[in-house]
Short mmCIF file of C-alpha atoms in Angstrom, two decimals:
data_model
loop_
_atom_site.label_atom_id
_atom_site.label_comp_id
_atom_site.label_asym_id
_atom_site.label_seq_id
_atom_site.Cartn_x
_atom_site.Cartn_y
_atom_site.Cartn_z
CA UNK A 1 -136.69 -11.10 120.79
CA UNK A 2 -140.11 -9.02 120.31
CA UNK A 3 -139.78 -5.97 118.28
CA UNK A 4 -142.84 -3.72 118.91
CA UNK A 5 -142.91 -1.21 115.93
CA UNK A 6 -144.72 2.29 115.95
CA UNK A 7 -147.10 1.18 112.66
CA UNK A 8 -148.19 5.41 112.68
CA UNK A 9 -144.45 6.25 112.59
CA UNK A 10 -141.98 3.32 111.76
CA UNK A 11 -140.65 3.91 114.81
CA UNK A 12 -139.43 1.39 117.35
CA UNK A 13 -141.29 1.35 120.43
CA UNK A 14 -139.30 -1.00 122.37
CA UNK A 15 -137.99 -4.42 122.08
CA UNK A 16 -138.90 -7.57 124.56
CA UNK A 17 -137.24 -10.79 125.65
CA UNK A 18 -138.31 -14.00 125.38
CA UNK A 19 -138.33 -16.82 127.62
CA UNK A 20 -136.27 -20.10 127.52
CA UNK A 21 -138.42 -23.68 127.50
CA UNK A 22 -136.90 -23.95 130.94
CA UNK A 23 -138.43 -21.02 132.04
CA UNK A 24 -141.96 -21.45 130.14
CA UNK A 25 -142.28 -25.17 131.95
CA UNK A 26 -141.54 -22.96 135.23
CA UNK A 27 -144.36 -20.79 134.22
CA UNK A 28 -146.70 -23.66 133.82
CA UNK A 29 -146.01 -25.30 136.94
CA UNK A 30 -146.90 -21.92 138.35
CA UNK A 31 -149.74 -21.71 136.99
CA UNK A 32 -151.44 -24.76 137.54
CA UNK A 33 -150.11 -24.18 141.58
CA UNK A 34 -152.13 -21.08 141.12
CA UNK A 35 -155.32 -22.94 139.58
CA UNK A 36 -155.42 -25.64 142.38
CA UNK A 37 -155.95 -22.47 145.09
CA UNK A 38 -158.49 -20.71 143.00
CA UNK A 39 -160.82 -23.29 142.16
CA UNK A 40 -161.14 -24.14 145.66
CA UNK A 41 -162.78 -20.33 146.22
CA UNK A 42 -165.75 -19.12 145.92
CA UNK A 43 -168.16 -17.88 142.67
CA UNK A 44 -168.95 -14.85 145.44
CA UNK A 45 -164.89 -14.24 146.07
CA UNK A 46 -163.90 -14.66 142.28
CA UNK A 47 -166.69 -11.98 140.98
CA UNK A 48 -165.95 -9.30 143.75
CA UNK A 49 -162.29 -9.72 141.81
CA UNK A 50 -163.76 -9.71 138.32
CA UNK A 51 -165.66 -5.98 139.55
CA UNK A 52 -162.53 -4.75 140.70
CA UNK A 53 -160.56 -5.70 137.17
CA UNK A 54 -164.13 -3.98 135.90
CA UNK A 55 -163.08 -0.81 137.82
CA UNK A 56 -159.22 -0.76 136.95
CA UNK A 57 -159.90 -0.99 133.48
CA UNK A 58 -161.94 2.35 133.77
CA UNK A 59 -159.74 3.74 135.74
CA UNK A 60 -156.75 3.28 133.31
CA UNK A 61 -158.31 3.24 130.04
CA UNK A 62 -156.37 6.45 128.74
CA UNK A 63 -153.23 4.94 129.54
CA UNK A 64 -153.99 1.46 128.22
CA UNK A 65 -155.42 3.12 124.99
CA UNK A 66 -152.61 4.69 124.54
CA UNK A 67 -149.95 1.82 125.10
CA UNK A 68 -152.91 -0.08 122.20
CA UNK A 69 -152.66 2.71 119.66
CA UNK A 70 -148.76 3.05 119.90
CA UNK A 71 -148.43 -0.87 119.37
CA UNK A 72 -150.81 -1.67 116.32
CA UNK A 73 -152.17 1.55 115.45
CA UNK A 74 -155.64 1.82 116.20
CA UNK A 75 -157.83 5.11 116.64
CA UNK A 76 -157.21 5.91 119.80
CA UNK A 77 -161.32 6.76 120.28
CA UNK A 78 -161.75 2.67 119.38
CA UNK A 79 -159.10 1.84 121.20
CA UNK A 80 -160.46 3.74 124.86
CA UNK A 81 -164.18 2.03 123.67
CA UNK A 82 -162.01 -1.24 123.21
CA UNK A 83 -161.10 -1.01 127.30
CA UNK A 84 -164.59 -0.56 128.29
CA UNK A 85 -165.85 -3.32 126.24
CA UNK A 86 -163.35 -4.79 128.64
CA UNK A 87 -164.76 -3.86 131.71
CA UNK A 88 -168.22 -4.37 130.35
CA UNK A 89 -167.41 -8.11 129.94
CA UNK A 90 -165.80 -8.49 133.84
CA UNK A 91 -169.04 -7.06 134.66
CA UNK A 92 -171.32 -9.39 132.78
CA UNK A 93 -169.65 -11.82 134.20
CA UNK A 94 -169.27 -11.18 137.92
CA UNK A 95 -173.29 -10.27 137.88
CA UNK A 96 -174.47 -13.72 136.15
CA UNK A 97 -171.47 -16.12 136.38
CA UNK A 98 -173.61 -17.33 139.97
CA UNK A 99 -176.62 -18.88 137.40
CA UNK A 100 -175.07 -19.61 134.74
CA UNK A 101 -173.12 -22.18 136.73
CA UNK A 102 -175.62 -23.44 139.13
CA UNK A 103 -175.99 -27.14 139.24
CA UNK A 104 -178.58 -28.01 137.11
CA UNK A 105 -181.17 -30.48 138.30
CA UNK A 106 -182.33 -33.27 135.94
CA UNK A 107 -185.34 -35.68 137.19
CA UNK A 108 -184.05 -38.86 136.61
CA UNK A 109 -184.43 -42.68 138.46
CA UNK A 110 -182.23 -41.71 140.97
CA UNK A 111 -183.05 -40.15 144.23
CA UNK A 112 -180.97 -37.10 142.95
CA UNK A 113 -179.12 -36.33 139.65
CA UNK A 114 -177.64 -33.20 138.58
CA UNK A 115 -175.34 -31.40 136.37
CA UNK A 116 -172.29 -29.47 137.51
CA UNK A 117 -169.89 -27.45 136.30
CA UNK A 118 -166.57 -27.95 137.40
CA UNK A 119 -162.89 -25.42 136.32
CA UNK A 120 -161.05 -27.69 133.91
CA UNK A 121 -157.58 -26.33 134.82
CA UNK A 122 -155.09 -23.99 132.96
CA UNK A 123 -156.07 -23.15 129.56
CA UNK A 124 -153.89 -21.35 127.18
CA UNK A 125 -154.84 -18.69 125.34
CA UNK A 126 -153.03 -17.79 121.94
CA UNK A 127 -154.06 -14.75 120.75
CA UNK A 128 -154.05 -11.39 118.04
CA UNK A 129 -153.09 -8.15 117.59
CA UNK A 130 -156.14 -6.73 116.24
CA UNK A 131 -157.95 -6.01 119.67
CA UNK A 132 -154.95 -6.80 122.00
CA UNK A 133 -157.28 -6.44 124.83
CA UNK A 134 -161.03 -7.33 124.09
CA UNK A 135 -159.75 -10.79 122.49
CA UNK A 136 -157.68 -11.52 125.93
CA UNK A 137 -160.48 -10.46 127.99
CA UNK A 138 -163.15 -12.40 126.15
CA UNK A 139 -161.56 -15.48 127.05
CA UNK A 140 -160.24 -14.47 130.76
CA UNK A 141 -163.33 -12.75 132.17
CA UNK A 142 -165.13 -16.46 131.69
CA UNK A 143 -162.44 -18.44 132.37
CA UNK A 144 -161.02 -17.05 135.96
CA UNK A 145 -164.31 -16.85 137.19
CA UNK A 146 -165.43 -20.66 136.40
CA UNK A 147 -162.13 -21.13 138.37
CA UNK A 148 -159.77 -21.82 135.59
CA UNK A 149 -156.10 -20.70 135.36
CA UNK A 150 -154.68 -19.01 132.29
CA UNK A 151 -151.09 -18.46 130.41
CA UNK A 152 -150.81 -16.34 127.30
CA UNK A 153 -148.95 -16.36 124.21
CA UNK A 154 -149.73 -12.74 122.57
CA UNK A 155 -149.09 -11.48 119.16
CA UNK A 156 -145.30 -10.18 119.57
CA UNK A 157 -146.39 -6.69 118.15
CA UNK A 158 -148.60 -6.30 121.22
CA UNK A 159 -145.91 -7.58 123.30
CA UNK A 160 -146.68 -4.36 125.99
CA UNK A 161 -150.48 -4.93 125.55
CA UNK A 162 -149.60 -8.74 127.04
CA UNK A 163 -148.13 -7.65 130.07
CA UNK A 164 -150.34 -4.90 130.82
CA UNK A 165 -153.00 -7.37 131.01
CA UNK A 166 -151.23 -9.98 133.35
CA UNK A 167 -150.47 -6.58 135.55
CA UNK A 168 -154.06 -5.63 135.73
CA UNK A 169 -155.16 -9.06 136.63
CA UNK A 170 -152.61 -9.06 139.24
CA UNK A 171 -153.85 -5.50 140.64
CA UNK A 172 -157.13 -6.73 140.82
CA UNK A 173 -155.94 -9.31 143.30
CA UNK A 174 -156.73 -12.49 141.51
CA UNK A 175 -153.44 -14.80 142.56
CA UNK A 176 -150.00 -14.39 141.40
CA UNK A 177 -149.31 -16.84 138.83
CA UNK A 178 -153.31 -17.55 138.06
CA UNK A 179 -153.15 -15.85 134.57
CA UNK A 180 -149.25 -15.63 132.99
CA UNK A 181 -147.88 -13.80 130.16
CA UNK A 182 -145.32 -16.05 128.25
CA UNK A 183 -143.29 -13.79 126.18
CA UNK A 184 -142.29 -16.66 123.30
CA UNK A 185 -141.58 -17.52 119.85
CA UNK A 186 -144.15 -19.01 118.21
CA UNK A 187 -142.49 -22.72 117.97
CA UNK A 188 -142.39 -22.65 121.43
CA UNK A 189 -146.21 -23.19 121.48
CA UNK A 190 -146.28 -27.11 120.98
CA UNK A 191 -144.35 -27.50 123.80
CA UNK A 192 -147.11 -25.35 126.03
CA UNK A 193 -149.88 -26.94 124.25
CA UNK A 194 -148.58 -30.84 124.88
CA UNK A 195 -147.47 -29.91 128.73
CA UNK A 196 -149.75 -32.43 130.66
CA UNK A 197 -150.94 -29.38 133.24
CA UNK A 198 -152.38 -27.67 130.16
CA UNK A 199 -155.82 -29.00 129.91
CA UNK A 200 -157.14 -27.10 126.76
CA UNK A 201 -156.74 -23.99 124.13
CA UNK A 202 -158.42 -21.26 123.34
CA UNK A 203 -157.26 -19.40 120.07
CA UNK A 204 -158.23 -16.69 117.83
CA UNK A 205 -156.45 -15.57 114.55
CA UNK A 206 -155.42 -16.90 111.30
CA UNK A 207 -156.67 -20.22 109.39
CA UNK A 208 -153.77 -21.32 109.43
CA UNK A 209 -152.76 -20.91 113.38
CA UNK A 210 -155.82 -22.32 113.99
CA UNK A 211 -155.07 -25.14 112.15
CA UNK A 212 -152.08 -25.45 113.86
CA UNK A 213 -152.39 -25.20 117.05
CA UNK A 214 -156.23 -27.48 116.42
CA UNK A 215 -153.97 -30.35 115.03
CA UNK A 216 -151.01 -29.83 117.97
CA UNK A 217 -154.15 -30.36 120.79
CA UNK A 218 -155.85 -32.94 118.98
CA UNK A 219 -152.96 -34.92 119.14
CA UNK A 220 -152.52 -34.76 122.91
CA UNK A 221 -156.43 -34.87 123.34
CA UNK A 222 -156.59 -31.72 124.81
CA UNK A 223 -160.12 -29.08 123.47
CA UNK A 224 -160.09 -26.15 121.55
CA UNK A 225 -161.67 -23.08 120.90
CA UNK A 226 -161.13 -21.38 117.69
CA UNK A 227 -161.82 -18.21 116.21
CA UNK A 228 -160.76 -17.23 112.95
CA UNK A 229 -161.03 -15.19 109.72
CA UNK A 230 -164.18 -14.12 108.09
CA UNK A 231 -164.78 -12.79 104.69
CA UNK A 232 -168.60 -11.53 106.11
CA UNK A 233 -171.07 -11.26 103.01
CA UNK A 234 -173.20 -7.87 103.46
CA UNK A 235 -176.86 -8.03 101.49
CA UNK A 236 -177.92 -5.27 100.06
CA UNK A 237 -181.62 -5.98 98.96
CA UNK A 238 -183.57 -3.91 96.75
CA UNK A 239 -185.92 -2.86 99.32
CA UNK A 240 -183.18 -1.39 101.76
CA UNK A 241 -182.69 1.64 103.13
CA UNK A 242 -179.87 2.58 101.34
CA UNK A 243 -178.78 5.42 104.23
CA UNK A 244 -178.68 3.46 106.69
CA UNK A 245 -176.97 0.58 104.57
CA UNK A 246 -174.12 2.42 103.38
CA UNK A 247 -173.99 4.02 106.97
CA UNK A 248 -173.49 0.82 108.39
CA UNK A 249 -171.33 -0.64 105.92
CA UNK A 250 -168.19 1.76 105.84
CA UNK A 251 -168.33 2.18 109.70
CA UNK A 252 -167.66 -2.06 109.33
CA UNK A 253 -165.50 -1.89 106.33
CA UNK A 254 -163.09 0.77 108.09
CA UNK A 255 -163.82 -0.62 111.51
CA UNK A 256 -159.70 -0.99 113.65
CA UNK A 257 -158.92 0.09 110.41
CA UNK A 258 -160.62 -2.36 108.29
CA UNK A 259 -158.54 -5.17 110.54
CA UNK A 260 -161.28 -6.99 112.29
CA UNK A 261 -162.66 -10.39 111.80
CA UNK A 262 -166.18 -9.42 111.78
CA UNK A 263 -166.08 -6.48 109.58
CA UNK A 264 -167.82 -6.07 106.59
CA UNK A 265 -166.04 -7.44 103.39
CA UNK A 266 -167.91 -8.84 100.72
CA UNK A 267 -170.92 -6.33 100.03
CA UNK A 268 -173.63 -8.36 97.68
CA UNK A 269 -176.13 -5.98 96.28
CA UNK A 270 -178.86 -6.30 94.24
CA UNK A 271 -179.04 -5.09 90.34
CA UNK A 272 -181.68 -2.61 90.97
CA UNK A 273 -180.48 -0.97 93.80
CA UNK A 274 -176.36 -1.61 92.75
CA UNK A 275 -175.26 1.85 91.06
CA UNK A 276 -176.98 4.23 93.63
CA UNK A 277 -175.67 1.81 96.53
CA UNK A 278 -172.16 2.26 94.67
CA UNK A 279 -172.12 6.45 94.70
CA UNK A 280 -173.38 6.39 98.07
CA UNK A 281 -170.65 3.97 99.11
CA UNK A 282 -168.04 5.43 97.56
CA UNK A 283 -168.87 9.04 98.96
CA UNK A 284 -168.93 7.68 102.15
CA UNK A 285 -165.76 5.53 101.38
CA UNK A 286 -163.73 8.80 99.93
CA UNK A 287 -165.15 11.21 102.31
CA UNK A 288 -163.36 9.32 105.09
CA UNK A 289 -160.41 10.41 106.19
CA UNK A 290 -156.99 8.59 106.97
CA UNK A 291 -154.22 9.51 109.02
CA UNK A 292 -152.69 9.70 112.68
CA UNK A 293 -155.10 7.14 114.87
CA UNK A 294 -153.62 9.82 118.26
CA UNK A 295 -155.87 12.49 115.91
CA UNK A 296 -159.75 12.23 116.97
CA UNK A 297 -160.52 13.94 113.63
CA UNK A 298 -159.55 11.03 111.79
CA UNK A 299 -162.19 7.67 110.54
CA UNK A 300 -159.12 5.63 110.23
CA UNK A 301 -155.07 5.08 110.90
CA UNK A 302 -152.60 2.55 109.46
CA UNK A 303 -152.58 -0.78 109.29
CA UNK A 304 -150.70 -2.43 112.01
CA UNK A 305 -147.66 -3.97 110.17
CA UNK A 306 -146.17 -3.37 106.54
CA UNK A 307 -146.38 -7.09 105.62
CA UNK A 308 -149.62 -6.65 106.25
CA UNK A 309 -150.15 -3.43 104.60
CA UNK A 310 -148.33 -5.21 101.74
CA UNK A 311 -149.75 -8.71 101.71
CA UNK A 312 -153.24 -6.84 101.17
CA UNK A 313 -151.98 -4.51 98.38
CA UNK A 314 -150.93 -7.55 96.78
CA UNK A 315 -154.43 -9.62 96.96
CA UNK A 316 -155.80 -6.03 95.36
CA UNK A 317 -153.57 -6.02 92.42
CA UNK A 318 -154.36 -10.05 91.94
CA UNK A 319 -158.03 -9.11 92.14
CA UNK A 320 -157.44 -6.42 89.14
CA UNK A 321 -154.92 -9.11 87.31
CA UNK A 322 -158.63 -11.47 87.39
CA UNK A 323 -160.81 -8.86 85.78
CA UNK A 324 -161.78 -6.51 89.09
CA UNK A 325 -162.60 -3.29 88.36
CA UNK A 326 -160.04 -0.82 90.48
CA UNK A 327 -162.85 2.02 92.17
CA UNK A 328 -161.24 4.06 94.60
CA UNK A 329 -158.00 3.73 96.49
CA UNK A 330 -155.62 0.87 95.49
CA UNK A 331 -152.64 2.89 95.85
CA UNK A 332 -149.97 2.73 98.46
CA UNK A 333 -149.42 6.51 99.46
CA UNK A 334 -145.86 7.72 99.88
CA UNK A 335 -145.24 8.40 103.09
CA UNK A 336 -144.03 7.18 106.74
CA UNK A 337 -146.56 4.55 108.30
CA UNK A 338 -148.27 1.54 107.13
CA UNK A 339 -151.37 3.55 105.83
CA UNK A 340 -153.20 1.96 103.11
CA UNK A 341 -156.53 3.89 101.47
CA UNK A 342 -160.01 3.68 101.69
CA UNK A 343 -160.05 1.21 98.27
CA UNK A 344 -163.26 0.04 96.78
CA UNK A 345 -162.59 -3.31 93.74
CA UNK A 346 -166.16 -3.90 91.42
CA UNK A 347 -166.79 -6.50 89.12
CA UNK A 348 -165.61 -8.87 91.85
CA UNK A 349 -166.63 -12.63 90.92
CA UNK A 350 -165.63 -16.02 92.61
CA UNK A 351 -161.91 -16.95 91.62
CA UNK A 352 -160.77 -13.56 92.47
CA UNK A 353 -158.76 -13.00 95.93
CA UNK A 354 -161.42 -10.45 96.80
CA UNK A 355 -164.00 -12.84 96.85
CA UNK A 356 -162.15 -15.80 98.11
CA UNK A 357 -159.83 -14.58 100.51
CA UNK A 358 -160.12 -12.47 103.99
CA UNK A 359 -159.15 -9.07 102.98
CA UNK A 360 -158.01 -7.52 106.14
CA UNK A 361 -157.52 -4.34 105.80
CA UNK A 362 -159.70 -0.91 104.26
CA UNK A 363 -160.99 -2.80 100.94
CA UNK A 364 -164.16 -3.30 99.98
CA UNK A 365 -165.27 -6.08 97.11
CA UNK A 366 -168.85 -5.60 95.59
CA UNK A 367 -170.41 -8.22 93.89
CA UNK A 368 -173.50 -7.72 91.89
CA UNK A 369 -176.15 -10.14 92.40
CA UNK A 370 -179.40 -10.22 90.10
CA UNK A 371 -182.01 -11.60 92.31
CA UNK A 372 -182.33 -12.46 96.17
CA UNK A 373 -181.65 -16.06 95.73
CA UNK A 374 -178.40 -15.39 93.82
CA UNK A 375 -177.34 -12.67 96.62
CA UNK A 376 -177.55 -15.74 99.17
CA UNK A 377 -175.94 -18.44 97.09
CA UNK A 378 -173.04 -16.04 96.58
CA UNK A 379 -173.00 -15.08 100.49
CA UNK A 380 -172.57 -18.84 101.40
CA UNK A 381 -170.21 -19.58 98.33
CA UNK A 382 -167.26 -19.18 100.94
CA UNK A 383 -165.13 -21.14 102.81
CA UNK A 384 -165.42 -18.72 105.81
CA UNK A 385 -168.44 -18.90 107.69
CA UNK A 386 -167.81 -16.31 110.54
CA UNK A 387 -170.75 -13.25 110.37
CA UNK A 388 -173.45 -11.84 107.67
CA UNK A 389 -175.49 -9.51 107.35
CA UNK A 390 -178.78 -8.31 105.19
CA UNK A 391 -180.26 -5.19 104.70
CA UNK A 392 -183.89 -4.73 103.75
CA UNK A 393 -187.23 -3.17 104.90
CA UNK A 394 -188.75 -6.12 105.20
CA UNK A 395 -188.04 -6.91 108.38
CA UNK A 396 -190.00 -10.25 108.19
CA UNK A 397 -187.93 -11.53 105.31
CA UNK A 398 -184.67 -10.24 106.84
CA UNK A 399 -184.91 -12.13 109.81
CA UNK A 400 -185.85 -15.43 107.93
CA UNK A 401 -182.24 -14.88 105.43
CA UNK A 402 -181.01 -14.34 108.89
CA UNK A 403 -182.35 -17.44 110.78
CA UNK A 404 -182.24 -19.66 107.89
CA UNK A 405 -180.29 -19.54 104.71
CA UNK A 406 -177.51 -17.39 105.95
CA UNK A 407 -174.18 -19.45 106.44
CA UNK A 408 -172.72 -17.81 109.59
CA UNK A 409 -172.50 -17.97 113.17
CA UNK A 410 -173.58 -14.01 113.69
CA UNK A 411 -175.98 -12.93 111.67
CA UNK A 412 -177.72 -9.19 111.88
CA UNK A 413 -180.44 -7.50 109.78
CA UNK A 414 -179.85 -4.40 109.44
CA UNK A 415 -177.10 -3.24 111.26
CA UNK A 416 -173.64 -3.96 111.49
CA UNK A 417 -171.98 -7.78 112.75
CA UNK A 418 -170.48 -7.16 116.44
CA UNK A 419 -170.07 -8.84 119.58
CA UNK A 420 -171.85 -8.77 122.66
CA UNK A 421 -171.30 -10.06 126.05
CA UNK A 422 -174.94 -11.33 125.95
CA UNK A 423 -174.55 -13.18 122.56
CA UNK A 424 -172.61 -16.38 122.03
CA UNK A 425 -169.83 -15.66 120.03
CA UNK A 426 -168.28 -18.00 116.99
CA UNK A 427 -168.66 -18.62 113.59
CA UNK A 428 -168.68 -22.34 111.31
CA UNK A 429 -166.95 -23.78 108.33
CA UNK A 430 -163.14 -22.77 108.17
CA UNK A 431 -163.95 -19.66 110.67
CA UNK A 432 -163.57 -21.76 113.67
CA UNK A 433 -165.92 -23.58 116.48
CA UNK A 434 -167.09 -22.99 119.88
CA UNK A 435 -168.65 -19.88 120.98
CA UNK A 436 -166.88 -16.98 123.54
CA UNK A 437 -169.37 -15.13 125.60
CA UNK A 438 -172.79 -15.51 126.98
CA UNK A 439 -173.65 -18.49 128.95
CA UNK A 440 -172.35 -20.72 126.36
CA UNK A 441 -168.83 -19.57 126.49
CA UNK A 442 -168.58 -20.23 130.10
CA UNK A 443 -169.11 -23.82 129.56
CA UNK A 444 -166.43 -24.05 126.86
CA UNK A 445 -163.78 -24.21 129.73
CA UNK A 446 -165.57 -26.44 132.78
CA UNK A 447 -166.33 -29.96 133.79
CA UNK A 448 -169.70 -30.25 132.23
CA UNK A 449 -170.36 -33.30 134.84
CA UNK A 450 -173.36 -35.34 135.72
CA UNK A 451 -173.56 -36.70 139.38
CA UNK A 452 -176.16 -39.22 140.31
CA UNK A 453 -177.14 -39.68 143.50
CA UNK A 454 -178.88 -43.53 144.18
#
């Protein structure tokens, strides 16, 4: 059973059923049935789809924010931008999938030799809560158009979220059965993931589901796509526009209400500039204000389940056991949701869950650094390796920290990490490989095959 829980009010929103292993092997066969149709159609016939899921998604956005906010608690204002970020991607898609899938022509000693890119068959998808839409349609925007077929396992929390999706996909008339919702317990995965008609996995979440499900497809020989935490190192050089910097850095540190993989965690900042970057931060930091995410007045809502809620509290109070300094916030307020403040930790130094662990939720860890090269030694001094940023006037210099000595598969000067239909998405080191989006995540899923032509 999936219990969907109200994280604004406590409240029980509704409660799902799951699916036997009978049934999910039922699914698959459907599925790959499906698959066999589509990727005998044409890139013309499968983007004319992809525009119509493009114009759905506009066309319900109010109601699908709505069902996104009830389920995990986001701002409802994110959560309608969250659906055209959805659309936006079909779009990209259906305009460019055409090239960035054309055979490829290599000169070679034959009297013809290309490179083609061929579907690779159904693909499961296991994905989070935190943007119960964008992270589906990151992967299924790419994926149905190269001709692939798709079957999701969703976060149970957004158990309404996952059969919106397989509903709009359906109204967009892509097949029946080409992309499938499986409403199941999470042990039921390894029996999805070792199914012979399930040719690879795409996942994004925790360390330790990636992990998991990386080991579980390894072992059948089957690829993978991960995507997981980030503990994203902010510089804060002494030349930066301090302004903009702290402008930039709460809207990332309070960002889906400080729950997003990319936001802004670890803020590094340099002695000279540290105590006026501080008050600005914290002004910014106090001044925003928390409460019901259906309420446009307010920055930020509750986090999207109390273990969460409580799992972060914890890492906060371990960080002040260690010798963190306790700024702002820090306390759990008394009353009904899983709201947790706007909470600011100094004094935060390696050893400490602040600076070791992903803090996701609305905390903030600053770290004082004394000179540039310190500030990047203590950015890459993580096991995460997901997105970074550095802030400076030097544009020059920041693009070089960017390019070069920056430990992170996004990397932005000036300005907040986010992702882009345009921009290959993915980060290194325990945050995962592969890349979603652009050209490159296209080819994650296909038959990258050479034909040669005597």
């Amino acid at each position: 059973m999936l219990k969907v829980i109200n994280p604004a009010t406590e409240a029980i929103v509704k409660t799902y059923k799951t699916i036997s292993d009978s049934e999910v092997e039922k699914q698959i066969e459907k599925a790959h049935q499906a698959y066999l149709n589509w990727r005998t159609t044409s890139l013309e016939h499968r983007a004319e789809k992809m525009q119509k899921l493009a114009n759905i998604l506009l066309t319900e956005k109010e109601e699908l924010a709505t069902l996104m906010t009830t389920e995990m608690g986001k701002l409802r204002k994110s959560a309608i931008s969250e659906v055209e970020k959805c659309a936006w991607v079909c779009n990209y898609y259906a305009d460019n999938a055409a090239d960035f899938l054309a055979d490829e022509i290599i000169e070679t000693d034959a009297s013809k030799s290309f490179v083609t890119f061929q579907p690779l068959g159904v693909v499961l998808a296991v994905m989070p809560w935190n943007f119960p839409l964008w992270q589906v349609f990151r992967f299924v925007a790419p994926a149905l158009i190269a001709g692939d077929g798709g079957l999701l396992k969703h976060a149970p929390n957004v158990a309404g979220c996952a059969i919106a999706i397989q509903e709009l996909i359906e109204k967009a008339g892509f097949p029946k059965d080409l992309f499938i919702n499986l409403p199941i317990e999470t042990e039921q995965v390894e029996k999805v993931i070792e199914h012979p008609k399930v040719v690879a996995a795409t996942l994004t979440g925790s360390e330790r589901a990636g992990s998991a499900v990386a080991s579980l497809a390894g072992k059948h020989i089957k690829k993978t796509v991960l995507e997981l935490g980030g503990s994203d190192a902010y510089l804060i050089l002494a030349d930066a526009d301090l302004e903009k910097a702290v402008e930039a850095c709460t809207t990332s540190r309070l960002l889906n209400n400080g729950q997003s993989c990319i936001g802004a965690k670890r803020f590094i900042v340099l002695e000279k500039v540290y105590d006026e970057f501080l008050e600005r931060f914290t002004q910014k930091m106090k001044a925003a204000k928390m409460g019901d995410p259906m309420d446009d007045e307010n920055d930020f809502g509750p986090m999207a389940r109390k273990d969460l809620r409580d799992d972060l509290h914890e890492q906060v109070e371990r960080s002040i056991a260690k010798g963190a300094k306790l700024h702002l916030g820090g306390k759990i307020p008394n009353q009904k949701g899983f709201y947790y403040p706007a909470t600011i930790l100094t004094e935060v130094k390696k050893g400490m869950p602040a600076f070791d662990e992903e803090l996701f939720g609305p905390v903030a860890a600053i770290i004082r650094a004394k000179s540039e090269e310190e500030a990047i030694q203590l950015a890459n001094d993580s096991k995460f390796g997901l997105g970074a940023a550095v802030f400076t006037n030097d544009i020059e210099k920041g693009e070089r920290i960017a390019k070069e000595q920056l430990e992170a598969g996004c990397c932005f000067v000036n300005a907040f990490v986010k992702s882009d239909p345009r921009l290959p998405f993915g980060g290194m080191k325990t945050s995962g490989y592969g890349r979603e989006l652009s050209h490159y995540g296209i080819k994650e899923f296909v038959n990258v095959k050479t034909v040669w032509v005597e």
